[in-house]
Amino acid sequence: IDRADQASPAGGALPTLIGLTGDPDRVLTISDFAAAAELGTRITQIEMRYDRMTEFARLAGEGVLAVSVARTYPLDQIHDAAKLSQSRRPGGKLVLVL
């Protein structure tokens, strides 16, 4: 997990995403603020509850908390994932994988 207080190595996925989109302004991060400042990507601030991760993991293990994953996409199919996401009917979370 990237954390706002711990920049990911070499900007994590941000350089790859900039390469895919062709424009740092088309990339948004919720966690890697240091790399975003360096690379010129956009950021959004949300309150990440890392202090609750143990509880979330427990609830997921008990089957109480479930995240529906509709589909996974390799990064080279990001446009297909975006199209489905923009349809507002993906049927669950879309996951990009390296």
N, C-alpha and C. Protein backbone atom coordinates (compact mmCIF):
# COMPACT_ATOMS: atom_id res chain seq x y z
N ILE A 1 0.85 -1.18 0.00
CA ILE A 1 0.00 0.00 0.00
C ILE A 1 0.89 1.23 0.00
N ASP A 2 0.67 2.11 -0.97
CA ASP A 2 1.35 3.40 -0.94
C ASP A 2 0.73 4.23 0.18
N ARG A 3 1.57 4.93 0.91
CA ARG A 3 1.08 5.77 1.99
C ARG A 3 1.55 7.18 1.76
N ALA A 4 0.73 8.14 2.11
CA ALA A 4 1.06 9.55 1.88
C ALA A 4 2.35 9.94 2.57
N ASP A 5 2.67 9.30 3.69
CA ASP A 5 3.89 9.65 4.42
C ASP A 5 5.10 8.83 3.98
N GLN A 6 4.91 7.93 3.02
CA GLN A 6 6.01 7.10 2.52
C GLN A 6 5.91 7.02 1.00
N ALA A 7 6.70 7.83 0.33
CA ALA A 7 6.65 7.83 -1.14
C ALA A 7 7.08 6.46 -1.66
N SER A 8 6.40 6.00 -2.69
CA SER A 8 6.76 4.73 -3.29
C SER A 8 8.03 4.89 -4.11
N PRO A 9 8.79 3.81 -4.30
CA PRO A 9 10.05 3.90 -5.04
C PRO A 9 9.83 4.38 -6.47
N ALA A 10 10.58 5.36 -6.90
CA ALA A 10 10.56 5.88 -8.27
C ALA A 10 9.16 6.27 -8.72
N GLY A 11 8.33 6.69 -7.79
CA GLY A 11 6.99 7.11 -8.16
C GLY A 11 6.02 5.98 -8.39
N GLY A 12 6.39 4.76 -8.02
CA GLY A 12 5.46 3.64 -8.18
C GLY A 12 4.96 3.53 -9.60
N ALA A 13 3.65 3.49 -9.75
CA ALA A 13 3.03 3.34 -11.07
C ALA A 13 2.87 4.66 -11.81
N LEU A 14 3.13 5.77 -11.16
CA LEU A 14 2.87 7.06 -11.80
C LEU A 14 3.62 7.24 -13.13
N PRO A 15 4.92 6.93 -13.22
CA PRO A 15 5.58 7.09 -14.52
C PRO A 15 4.95 6.23 -15.63
N THR A 16 4.53 5.03 -15.29
CA THR A 16 3.88 4.16 -16.27
C THR A 16 2.55 4.76 -16.71
N LEU A 17 1.78 5.26 -15.75
CA LEU A 17 0.50 5.86 -16.08
C LEU A 17 0.66 7.11 -16.93
N ILE A 18 1.69 7.90 -16.63
CA ILE A 18 1.96 9.08 -17.46
C ILE A 18 2.31 8.65 -18.88
N GLY A 19 3.09 7.59 -19.00
CA GLY A 19 3.43 7.06 -20.32
C GLY A 19 2.21 6.58 -21.08
N LEU A 20 1.29 5.93 -20.38
CA LEU A 20 0.08 5.43 -21.03
C LEU A 20 -0.87 6.54 -21.45
N THR A 21 -1.01 7.56 -20.61
CA THR A 21 -1.94 8.64 -20.91
C THR A 21 -1.30 9.72 -21.77
N GLY A 22 0.04 9.82 -21.71
CA GLY A 22 0.74 10.85 -22.47
C GLY A 22 0.71 12.22 -21.84
N ASP A 23 0.14 12.34 -20.64
CA ASP A 23 -0.01 13.66 -20.02
C ASP A 23 -0.12 13.51 -18.51
N PRO A 24 0.82 14.09 -17.74
CA PRO A 24 0.73 13.98 -16.28
C PRO A 24 -0.57 14.54 -15.72
N ASP A 25 -1.18 15.49 -16.41
CA ASP A 25 -2.42 16.08 -15.93
C ASP A 25 -3.60 15.11 -16.03
N ARG A 26 -3.42 14.01 -16.75
CA ARG A 26 -4.48 13.01 -16.88
C ARG A 26 -4.33 11.88 -15.86
N VAL A 27 -3.35 12.01 -14.97
CA VAL A 27 -3.08 11.00 -13.94
C VAL A 27 -3.40 11.60 -12.58
N LEU A 28 -4.07 10.82 -11.74
CA LEU A 28 -4.46 11.27 -10.41
C LEU A 28 -4.01 10.23 -9.40
N THR A 29 -3.44 10.68 -8.29
CA THR A 29 -3.06 9.76 -7.22
C THR A 29 -3.74 10.17 -5.93
N ILE A 30 -4.05 9.19 -5.13
CA ILE A 30 -4.63 9.46 -3.81
C ILE A 30 -3.61 9.21 -2.71
N SER A 31 -2.38 8.83 -3.10
CA SER A 31 -1.45 8.43 -2.05
C SER A 31 -0.02 8.91 -2.22
N ASP A 32 0.51 8.96 -3.40
CA ASP A 32 1.94 9.24 -3.57
C ASP A 32 2.17 10.71 -3.88
N PHE A 33 1.99 11.55 -2.86
CA PHE A 33 2.05 12.99 -3.04
C PHE A 33 3.45 13.48 -3.43
N ALA A 34 4.48 12.84 -2.89
CA ALA A 34 5.85 13.27 -3.22
C ALA A 34 6.14 13.04 -4.70
N ALA A 35 5.81 11.87 -5.21
CA ALA A 35 6.05 11.58 -6.62
C ALA A 35 5.15 12.46 -7.50
N ALA A 36 3.94 12.71 -7.07
CA ALA A 36 3.02 13.56 -7.84
C ALA A 36 3.60 14.96 -7.99
N ALA A 37 4.16 15.49 -6.92
CA ALA A 37 4.76 16.83 -6.99
C ALA A 37 5.95 16.83 -7.95
N GLU A 38 6.73 15.77 -7.91
CA GLU A 38 7.91 15.67 -8.77
C GLU A 38 7.53 15.47 -10.24
N LEU A 39 6.49 14.69 -10.49
CA LEU A 39 6.14 14.31 -11.86
C LEU A 39 5.04 15.18 -12.46
N GLY A 40 4.39 15.99 -11.65
CA GLY A 40 3.36 16.89 -12.16
C GLY A 40 1.99 16.27 -12.30
N THR A 41 1.73 15.16 -11.62
CA THR A 41 0.40 14.56 -11.68
C THR A 41 -0.52 15.24 -10.67
N ARG A 42 -1.79 15.00 -10.83
CA ARG A 42 -2.78 15.58 -9.92
C ARG A 42 -2.88 14.70 -8.67
N ILE A 43 -3.35 15.31 -7.59
CA ILE A 43 -3.57 14.56 -6.35
C ILE A 43 -4.97 14.85 -5.85
N THR A 44 -5.48 13.97 -5.06
CA THR A 44 -6.72 14.21 -4.34
C THR A 44 -6.50 13.74 -2.91
N GLN A 45 -7.07 14.45 -2.00
CA GLN A 45 -6.88 14.10 -0.59
C GLN A 45 -8.11 13.35 -0.09
N ILE A 46 -7.88 12.16 0.40
CA ILE A 46 -8.92 11.42 1.10
C ILE A 46 -8.30 10.92 2.39
N GLU A 47 -9.11 10.67 3.35
CA GLU A 47 -8.59 10.18 4.61
C GLU A 47 -8.47 8.66 4.55
N MET A 48 -7.23 8.18 4.48
CA MET A 48 -6.98 6.74 4.46
C MET A 48 -6.95 6.26 5.91
N ARG A 49 -7.70 5.24 6.21
CA ARG A 49 -7.79 4.72 7.57
C ARG A 49 -6.91 3.50 7.74
N TYR A 50 -5.58 3.72 7.70
CA TYR A 50 -4.64 2.61 7.87
C TYR A 50 -4.79 1.98 9.25
N ASP A 51 -5.26 2.75 10.22
CA ASP A 51 -5.44 2.22 11.57
C ASP A 51 -6.59 1.20 11.62
N ARG A 52 -7.40 1.12 10.58
CA ARG A 52 -8.52 0.19 10.55
C ARG A 52 -8.27 -1.03 9.66
N MET A 53 -7.08 -1.12 9.04
CA MET A 53 -6.80 -2.20 8.10
C MET A 53 -6.93 -3.58 8.74
N THR A 54 -6.47 -3.72 9.96
CA THR A 54 -6.57 -5.01 10.64
C THR A 54 -8.04 -5.42 10.78
N GLU A 55 -8.87 -4.46 11.16
CA GLU A 55 -10.29 -4.75 11.30
C GLU A 55 -10.92 -5.09 9.95
N PHE A 56 -10.56 -4.35 8.90
CA PHE A 56 -11.10 -4.63 7.57
C PHE A 56 -10.68 -6.02 7.10
N ALA A 57 -9.42 -6.39 7.36
CA ALA A 57 -8.94 -7.72 6.97
C ALA A 57 -9.70 -8.81 7.73
N ARG A 58 -9.94 -8.59 9.01
CA ARG A 58 -10.69 -9.56 9.82
C ARG A 58 -12.10 -9.72 9.26
N LEU A 59 -12.77 -8.60 8.98
CA LEU A 59 -14.13 -8.65 8.45
C LEU A 59 -14.18 -9.34 7.08
N ALA A 60 -13.18 -9.09 6.26
CA ALA A 60 -13.11 -9.76 4.95
C ALA A 60 -12.91 -11.26 5.14
N GLY A 61 -12.04 -11.63 6.08
CA GLY A 61 -11.79 -13.05 6.37
C GLY A 61 -13.03 -13.76 6.88
N GLU A 62 -13.87 -13.04 7.60
CA GLU A 62 -15.11 -13.62 8.13
C GLU A 62 -16.24 -13.60 7.10
N GLY A 63 -15.98 -12.99 5.95
CA GLY A 63 -17.02 -12.91 4.92
C GLY A 63 -18.04 -11.81 5.14
N VAL A 64 -17.78 -10.95 6.13
CA VAL A 64 -18.70 -9.85 6.42
C VAL A 64 -18.48 -8.70 5.42
N LEU A 65 -17.24 -8.44 5.09
CA LEU A 65 -16.89 -7.37 4.16
C LEU A 65 -16.40 -8.01 2.87
N ALA A 66 -17.01 -7.63 1.78
CA ALA A 66 -16.61 -8.16 0.48
C ALA A 66 -16.53 -7.03 -0.52
N VAL A 67 -15.54 -7.08 -1.36
CA VAL A 67 -15.38 -6.12 -2.44
C VAL A 67 -15.59 -6.88 -3.74
N SER A 68 -16.58 -6.48 -4.47
CA SER A 68 -16.89 -7.15 -5.73
C SER A 68 -15.96 -6.64 -6.83
N VAL A 69 -15.16 -7.55 -7.38
CA VAL A 69 -14.28 -7.20 -8.49
C VAL A 69 -14.95 -7.67 -9.76
N ALA A 70 -15.31 -6.70 -10.60
CA ALA A 70 -16.00 -7.03 -11.84
C ALA A 70 -15.04 -7.61 -12.87
N ARG A 71 -13.84 -7.02 -12.92
CA ARG A 71 -12.91 -7.45 -13.96
C ARG A 71 -11.52 -6.92 -13.66
N THR A 72 -10.50 -7.63 -14.11
CA THR A 72 -9.13 -7.14 -14.04
C THR A 72 -8.64 -6.86 -15.46
N TYR A 73 -7.76 -5.88 -15.56
CA TYR A 73 -7.19 -5.49 -16.84
C TYR A 73 -5.68 -5.32 -16.71
N PRO A 74 -4.92 -5.77 -17.69
CA PRO A 74 -3.50 -5.39 -17.71
C PRO A 74 -3.41 -3.92 -18.08
N LEU A 75 -2.33 -3.26 -17.68
CA LEU A 75 -2.21 -1.83 -17.92
C LEU A 75 -2.35 -1.44 -19.38
N ASP A 76 -1.96 -2.33 -20.29
CA ASP A 76 -2.07 -1.97 -21.71
C ASP A 76 -3.52 -1.96 -22.20
N GLN A 77 -4.46 -2.36 -21.34
CA GLN A 77 -5.88 -2.29 -21.68
C GLN A 77 -6.62 -1.25 -20.83
N ILE A 78 -5.86 -0.25 -20.37
CA ILE A 78 -6.44 0.78 -19.49
C ILE A 78 -7.58 1.52 -20.17
N HIS A 79 -7.51 1.68 -21.49
CA HIS A 79 -8.59 2.37 -22.20
C HIS A 79 -9.89 1.57 -22.14
N ASP A 80 -9.79 0.26 -22.23
CA ASP A 80 -10.99 -0.59 -22.11
C ASP A 80 -11.58 -0.49 -20.71
N ALA A 81 -10.68 -0.47 -19.71
CA ALA A 81 -11.14 -0.35 -18.32
C ALA A 81 -11.82 1.00 -18.11
N ALA A 82 -11.23 2.05 -18.65
CA ALA A 82 -11.80 3.39 -18.50
C ALA A 82 -13.17 3.47 -19.17
N LYS A 83 -13.30 2.87 -20.32
CA LYS A 83 -14.58 2.89 -21.04
C LYS A 83 -15.66 2.21 -20.20
N LEU A 84 -15.35 1.05 -19.63
CA LEU A 84 -16.32 0.35 -18.79
C LEU A 84 -16.62 1.18 -17.54
N SER A 85 -15.60 1.77 -16.93
CA SER A 85 -15.80 2.58 -15.75
C SER A 85 -16.71 3.77 -16.05
N GLN A 86 -16.49 4.41 -17.17
CA GLN A 86 -17.28 5.59 -17.54
C GLN A 86 -18.72 5.22 -17.89
N SER A 87 -18.98 3.96 -18.17
CA SER A 87 -20.35 3.53 -18.44
C SER A 87 -21.20 3.59 -17.17
N ARG A 88 -20.53 3.68 -16.03
CA ARG A 88 -21.15 3.71 -14.71
C ARG A 88 -21.89 2.42 -14.40
N ARG A 89 -21.54 1.35 -15.10
CA ARG A 89 -22.16 0.04 -14.88
C ARG A 89 -21.12 -1.08 -14.95
N PRO A 90 -20.01 -0.91 -14.25
CA PRO A 90 -19.00 -1.97 -14.35
C PRO A 90 -19.37 -3.24 -13.60
N GLY A 91 -20.31 -3.16 -12.66
CA GLY A 91 -20.71 -4.35 -11.91
C GLY A 91 -19.78 -4.70 -10.76
N GLY A 92 -18.92 -3.78 -10.38
CA GLY A 92 -17.97 -3.99 -9.29
C GLY A 92 -16.71 -3.18 -9.56
N LYS A 93 -15.70 -3.41 -8.77
CA LYS A 93 -14.44 -2.69 -8.93
C LYS A 93 -13.68 -3.20 -10.14
N LEU A 94 -12.97 -2.29 -10.79
CA LEU A 94 -12.08 -2.65 -11.89
C LEU A 94 -10.67 -2.57 -11.36
N VAL A 95 -9.87 -3.58 -11.64
CA VAL A 95 -8.51 -3.66 -11.11
C VAL A 95 -7.52 -3.65 -12.26
N LEU A 96 -6.55 -2.73 -12.19
CA LEU A 96 -5.46 -2.70 -13.17
C LEU A 96 -4.29 -3.45 -12.58
N VAL A 97 -3.70 -4.35 -13.36
CA VAL A 97 -2.57 -5.15 -12.90
C VAL A 97 -1.36 -4.92 -13.79
N LEU A 98 -0.20 -5.01 -13.18
CA LEU A 98 1.04 -4.86 -13.95
C LEU A 98 1.41 -6.14 -14.61
